[in-house]
Coordinates of C-alpha atoms in Angstrom, one line a residue:
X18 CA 209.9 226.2 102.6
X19 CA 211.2 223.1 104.4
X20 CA 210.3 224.0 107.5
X21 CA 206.6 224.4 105.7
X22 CA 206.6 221.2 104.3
X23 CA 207.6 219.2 107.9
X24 CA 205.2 221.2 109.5
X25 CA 202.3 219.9 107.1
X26 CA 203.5 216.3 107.4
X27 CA 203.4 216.4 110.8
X28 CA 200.1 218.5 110.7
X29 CA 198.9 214.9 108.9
X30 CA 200.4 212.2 110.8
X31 CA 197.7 213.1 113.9
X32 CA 194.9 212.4 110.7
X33 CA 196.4 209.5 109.1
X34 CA 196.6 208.0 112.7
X35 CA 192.7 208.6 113.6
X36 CA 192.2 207.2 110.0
X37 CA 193.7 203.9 110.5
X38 CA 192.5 203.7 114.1
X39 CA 188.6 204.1 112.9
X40 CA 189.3 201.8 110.1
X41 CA 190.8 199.8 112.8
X42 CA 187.4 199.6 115.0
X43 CA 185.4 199.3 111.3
X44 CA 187.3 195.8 110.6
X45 CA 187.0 194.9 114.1
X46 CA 183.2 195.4 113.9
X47 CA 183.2 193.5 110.5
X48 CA 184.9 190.9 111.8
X49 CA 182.1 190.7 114.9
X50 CA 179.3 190.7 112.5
X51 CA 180.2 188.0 110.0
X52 CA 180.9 186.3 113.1
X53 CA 177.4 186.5 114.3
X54 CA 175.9 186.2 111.0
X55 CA 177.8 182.9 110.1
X56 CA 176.8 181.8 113.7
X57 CA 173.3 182.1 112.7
X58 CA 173.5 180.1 109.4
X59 CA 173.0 176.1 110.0
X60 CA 175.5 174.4 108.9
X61 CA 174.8 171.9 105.9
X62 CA 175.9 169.1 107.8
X63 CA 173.5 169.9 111.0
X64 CA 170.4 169.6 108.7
X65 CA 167.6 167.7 110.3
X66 CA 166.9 164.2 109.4
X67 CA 162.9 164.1 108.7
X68 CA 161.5 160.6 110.5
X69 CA 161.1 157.9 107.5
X70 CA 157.5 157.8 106.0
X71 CA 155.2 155.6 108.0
X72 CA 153.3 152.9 106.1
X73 CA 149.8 154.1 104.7
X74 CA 147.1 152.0 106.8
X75 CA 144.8 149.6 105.0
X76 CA 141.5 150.5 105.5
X77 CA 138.3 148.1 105.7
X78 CA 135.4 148.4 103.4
X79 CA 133.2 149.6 106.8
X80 CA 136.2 152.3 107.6
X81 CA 136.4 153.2 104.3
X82 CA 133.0 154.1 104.1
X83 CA 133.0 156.0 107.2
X84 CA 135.6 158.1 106.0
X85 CA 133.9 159.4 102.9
X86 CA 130.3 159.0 104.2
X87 CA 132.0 161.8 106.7
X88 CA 133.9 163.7 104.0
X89 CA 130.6 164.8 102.3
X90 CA 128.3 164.8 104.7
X91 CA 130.3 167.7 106.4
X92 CA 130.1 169.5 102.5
X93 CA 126.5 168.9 103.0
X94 CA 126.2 170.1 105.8
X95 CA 127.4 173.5 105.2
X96 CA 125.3 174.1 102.0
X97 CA 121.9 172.8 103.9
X98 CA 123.3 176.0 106.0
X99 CA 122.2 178.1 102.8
X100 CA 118.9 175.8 102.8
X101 CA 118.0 177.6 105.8
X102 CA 119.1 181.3 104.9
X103 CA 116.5 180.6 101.8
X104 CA 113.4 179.5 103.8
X105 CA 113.0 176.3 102.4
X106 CA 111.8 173.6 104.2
X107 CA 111.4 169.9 104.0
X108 CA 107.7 168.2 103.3
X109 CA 106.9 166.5 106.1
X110 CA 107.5 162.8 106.3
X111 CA 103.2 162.0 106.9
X112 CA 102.8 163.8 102.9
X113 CA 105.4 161.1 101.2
X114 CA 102.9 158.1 100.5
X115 CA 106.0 155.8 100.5
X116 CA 107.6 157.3 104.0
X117 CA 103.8 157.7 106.2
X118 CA 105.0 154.4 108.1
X119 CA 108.5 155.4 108.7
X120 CA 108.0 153.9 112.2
X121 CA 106.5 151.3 111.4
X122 CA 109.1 148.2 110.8
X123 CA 108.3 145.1 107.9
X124 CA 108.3 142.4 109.5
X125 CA 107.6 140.0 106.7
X126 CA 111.1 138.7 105.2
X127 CA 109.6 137.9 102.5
X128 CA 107.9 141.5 101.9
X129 CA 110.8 143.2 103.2
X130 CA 113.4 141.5 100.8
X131 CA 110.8 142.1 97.7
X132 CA 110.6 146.2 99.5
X133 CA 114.5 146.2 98.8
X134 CA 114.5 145.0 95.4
X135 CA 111.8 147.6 94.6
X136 CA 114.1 150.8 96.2
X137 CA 116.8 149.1 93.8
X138 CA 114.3 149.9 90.9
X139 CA 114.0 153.7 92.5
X140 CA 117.8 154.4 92.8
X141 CA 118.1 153.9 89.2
X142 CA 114.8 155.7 88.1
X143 CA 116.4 158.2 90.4
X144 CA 120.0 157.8 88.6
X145 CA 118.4 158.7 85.5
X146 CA 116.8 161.9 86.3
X147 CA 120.2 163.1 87.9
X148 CA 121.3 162.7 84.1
X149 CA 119.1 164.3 82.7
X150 CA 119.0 167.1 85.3
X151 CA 122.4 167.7 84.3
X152 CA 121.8 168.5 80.7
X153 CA 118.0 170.1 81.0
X154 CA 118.2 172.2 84.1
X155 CA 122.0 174.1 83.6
X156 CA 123.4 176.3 85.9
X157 CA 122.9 179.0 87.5
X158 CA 119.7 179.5 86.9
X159 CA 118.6 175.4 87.6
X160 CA 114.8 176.1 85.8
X161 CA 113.6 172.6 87.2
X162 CA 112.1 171.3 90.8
X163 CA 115.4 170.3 91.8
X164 CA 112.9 169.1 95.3
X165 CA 112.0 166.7 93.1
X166 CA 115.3 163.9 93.4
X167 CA 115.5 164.6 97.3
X168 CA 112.1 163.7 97.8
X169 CA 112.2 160.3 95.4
X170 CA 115.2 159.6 97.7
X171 CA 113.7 159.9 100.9
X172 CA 110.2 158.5 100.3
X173 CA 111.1 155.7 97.9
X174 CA 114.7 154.4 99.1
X175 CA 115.9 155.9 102.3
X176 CA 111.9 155.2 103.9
X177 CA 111.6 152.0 102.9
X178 CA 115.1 150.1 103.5
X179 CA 115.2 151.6 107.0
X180 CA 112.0 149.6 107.7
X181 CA 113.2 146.8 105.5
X182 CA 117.1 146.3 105.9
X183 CA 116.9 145.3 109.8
X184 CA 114.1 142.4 109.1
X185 CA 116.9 140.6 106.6
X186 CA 119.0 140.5 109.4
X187 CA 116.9 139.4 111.4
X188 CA 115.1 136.4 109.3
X189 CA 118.2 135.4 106.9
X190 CA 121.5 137.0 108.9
X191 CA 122.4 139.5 106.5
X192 CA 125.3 141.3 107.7
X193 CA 124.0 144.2 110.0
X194 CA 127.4 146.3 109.6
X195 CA 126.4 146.1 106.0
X196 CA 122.9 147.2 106.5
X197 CA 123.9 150.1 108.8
X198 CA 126.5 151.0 106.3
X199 CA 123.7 151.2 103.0
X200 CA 121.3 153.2 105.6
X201 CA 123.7 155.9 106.3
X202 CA 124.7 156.3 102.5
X203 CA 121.5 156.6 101.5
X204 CA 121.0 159.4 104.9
X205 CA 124.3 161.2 103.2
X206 CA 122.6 161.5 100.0
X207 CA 119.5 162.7 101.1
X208 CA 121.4 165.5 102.5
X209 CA 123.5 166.4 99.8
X210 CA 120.4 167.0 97.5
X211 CA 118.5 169.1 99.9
X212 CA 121.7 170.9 100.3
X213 CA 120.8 171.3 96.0
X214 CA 117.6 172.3 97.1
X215 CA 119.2 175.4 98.0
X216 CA 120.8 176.1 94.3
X217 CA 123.7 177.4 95.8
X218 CA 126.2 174.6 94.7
X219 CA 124.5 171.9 93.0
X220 CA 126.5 168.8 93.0
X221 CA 125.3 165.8 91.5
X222 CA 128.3 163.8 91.3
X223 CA 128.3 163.1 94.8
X224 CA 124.6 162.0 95.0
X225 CA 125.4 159.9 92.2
X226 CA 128.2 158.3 93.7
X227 CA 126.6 157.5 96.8
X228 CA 123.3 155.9 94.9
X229 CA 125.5 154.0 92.9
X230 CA 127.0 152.7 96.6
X231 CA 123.8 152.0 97.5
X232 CA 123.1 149.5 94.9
X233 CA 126.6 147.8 94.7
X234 CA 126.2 147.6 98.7
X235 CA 122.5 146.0 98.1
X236 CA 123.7 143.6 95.5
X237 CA 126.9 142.4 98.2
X238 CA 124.0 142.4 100.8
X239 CA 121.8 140.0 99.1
X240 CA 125.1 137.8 97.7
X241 CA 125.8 136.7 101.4
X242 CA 121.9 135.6 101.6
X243 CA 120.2 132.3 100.6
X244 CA 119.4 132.5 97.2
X245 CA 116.0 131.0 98.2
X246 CA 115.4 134.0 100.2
X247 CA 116.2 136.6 97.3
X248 CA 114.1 134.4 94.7
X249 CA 111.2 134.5 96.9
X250 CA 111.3 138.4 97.2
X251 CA 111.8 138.8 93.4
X252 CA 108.9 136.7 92.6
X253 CA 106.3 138.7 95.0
X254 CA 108.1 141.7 93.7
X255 CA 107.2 140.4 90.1
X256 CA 103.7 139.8 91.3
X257 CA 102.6 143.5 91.5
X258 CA 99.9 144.0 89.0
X259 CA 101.2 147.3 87.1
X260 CA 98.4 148.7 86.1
X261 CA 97.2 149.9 89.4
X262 CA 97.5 153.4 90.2
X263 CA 100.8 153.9 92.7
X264 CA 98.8 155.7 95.3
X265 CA 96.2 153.5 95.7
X266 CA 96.5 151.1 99.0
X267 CA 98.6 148.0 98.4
X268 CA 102.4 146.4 99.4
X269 CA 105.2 148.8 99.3
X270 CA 106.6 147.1 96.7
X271 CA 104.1 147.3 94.6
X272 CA 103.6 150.7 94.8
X273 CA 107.4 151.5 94.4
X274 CA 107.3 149.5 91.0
X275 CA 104.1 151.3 90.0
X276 CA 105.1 154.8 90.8
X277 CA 108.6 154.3 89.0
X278 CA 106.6 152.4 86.1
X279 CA 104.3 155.5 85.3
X280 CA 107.1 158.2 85.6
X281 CA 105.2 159.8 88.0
X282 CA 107.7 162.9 90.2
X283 CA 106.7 164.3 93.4
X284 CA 105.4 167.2 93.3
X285 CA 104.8 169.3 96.9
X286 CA 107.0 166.9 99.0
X287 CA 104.3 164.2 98.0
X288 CA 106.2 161.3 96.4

């Protein structure tokens, strides 16, 4: 029975030694991987040192404007995309009483500063039917000639101070970085409502925003002017007899004044 009993421990001592040689290689291979992993793991005190903040640029009124006269224009852009996809179209600039002479600059300074204080008398005719546009013609269905706004804009402000804005330049040295500056607002918000047009998005806060530019930049405009030259223009502007009717022949002005006067809204791209 002894002899049985040495023979089994000896029969074990071959397995117990290929036991504890495999563990052997296990912790060896243990060993190798936490070696590798720990290898791989930064080390808290090797963590990169992010460059200090640069100082934020102070930007000019003229950059400034630039920037966010970019900024939507680009959303523009893509929604007059939709403009297309829809078939609708533009009137043509000959149909818009106020736009016929688009090409055609005023050379008057005195007729073109009373021209400007006319379009301010638009932009805020125009103003007000963004307001009520946004209570009487809801989303999504928009029951209202949204045509109507883009059109106002183009023939009554964006026509009339491209062929106005240059001559105060000109006659009473109104900034021209200024001018060029209210000329391209006025472009950007033309093509933010025709992208309306569209009744894809309709966005009136940025119209809005832009109009209201316009006439703070207008106001800054005519500040740096002689006040002779801006009393001159307000009293031809005041001068228009009112009870003519807007389309019939006359001064820009005038007709501005008396098209904004009667409430009269375009109707067929005809302003």
């Amino acid at each position: 029975m002894a002899s049985m009993t040495a023979s089994a421990a000896v029969w074990r001592q071959p397995q117990q030694g290929v036991t504890a040689s495999a563990a052997s290689r296990v912790g060896r291979r243990a060993r190798s991987v936490s070696v590798a992993v720990r290898a791989n793991v930064p080390d808290a005190t090797q963590k990169s040192q992010s460059p200090p903040p640069q100082p934020r640029k102070q930007l000019t009124r003229h950059e400034a404007f630039v920037s966010a006269a970019g900024a939507s224009l680009a959303g523009a852009l893509l929604n007059l995309a939709a403009v297309a996809t829809v078939g609708l179209t533009a009137a043509p600039p000959a149909l818009a009483i106020f736009n016929k002479d688009l090409d055609v600059p005023i050379t008057d300074p005195v007729g073109a500063m009373a021209t400007v204080l006319a379009t301010k008398v638009a932009v805020n005719d125009i103003l007000l039917q963004i307001a009520d546009f946004e209570v009487s013609c809801p989303a999504p269905v928009f029951p209202c000639d949204l045509s109507q706004i883009s059109t106002k804009t183009a023939t009554r402000v964006s026509g009339p101070l491209k062929r106005s804005l240059p001559t105060l330049s000109e006659a009473y040295g109104a900034d021209p970085y200024a001018v060029q500056d209210i000329i391209q607002s006025v472009s950007t918000t033309e093509a933010m409502l025709m992208a309306n047009n569209a009744r894809v998005k309709v966005d009136w806060k940025g119209p809005t925003t832009f109009l209201n530019l316009v006439n703070d930049s207008i106001d800054a405009l005519l500040a740096d002017v002689s006040p002779d030259a801006v009393a001159g223009g307000q009293a031809r502007f005041d001068a228009c007899d009112m009870t003519v009717d807007p389309k019939a022949p006359g001064d820009l002005e005038c007709r501005l004044a008396r098209a904004v006067a009667s409430g009269a809204r375009p109707m067929g791209g005809i302003s």
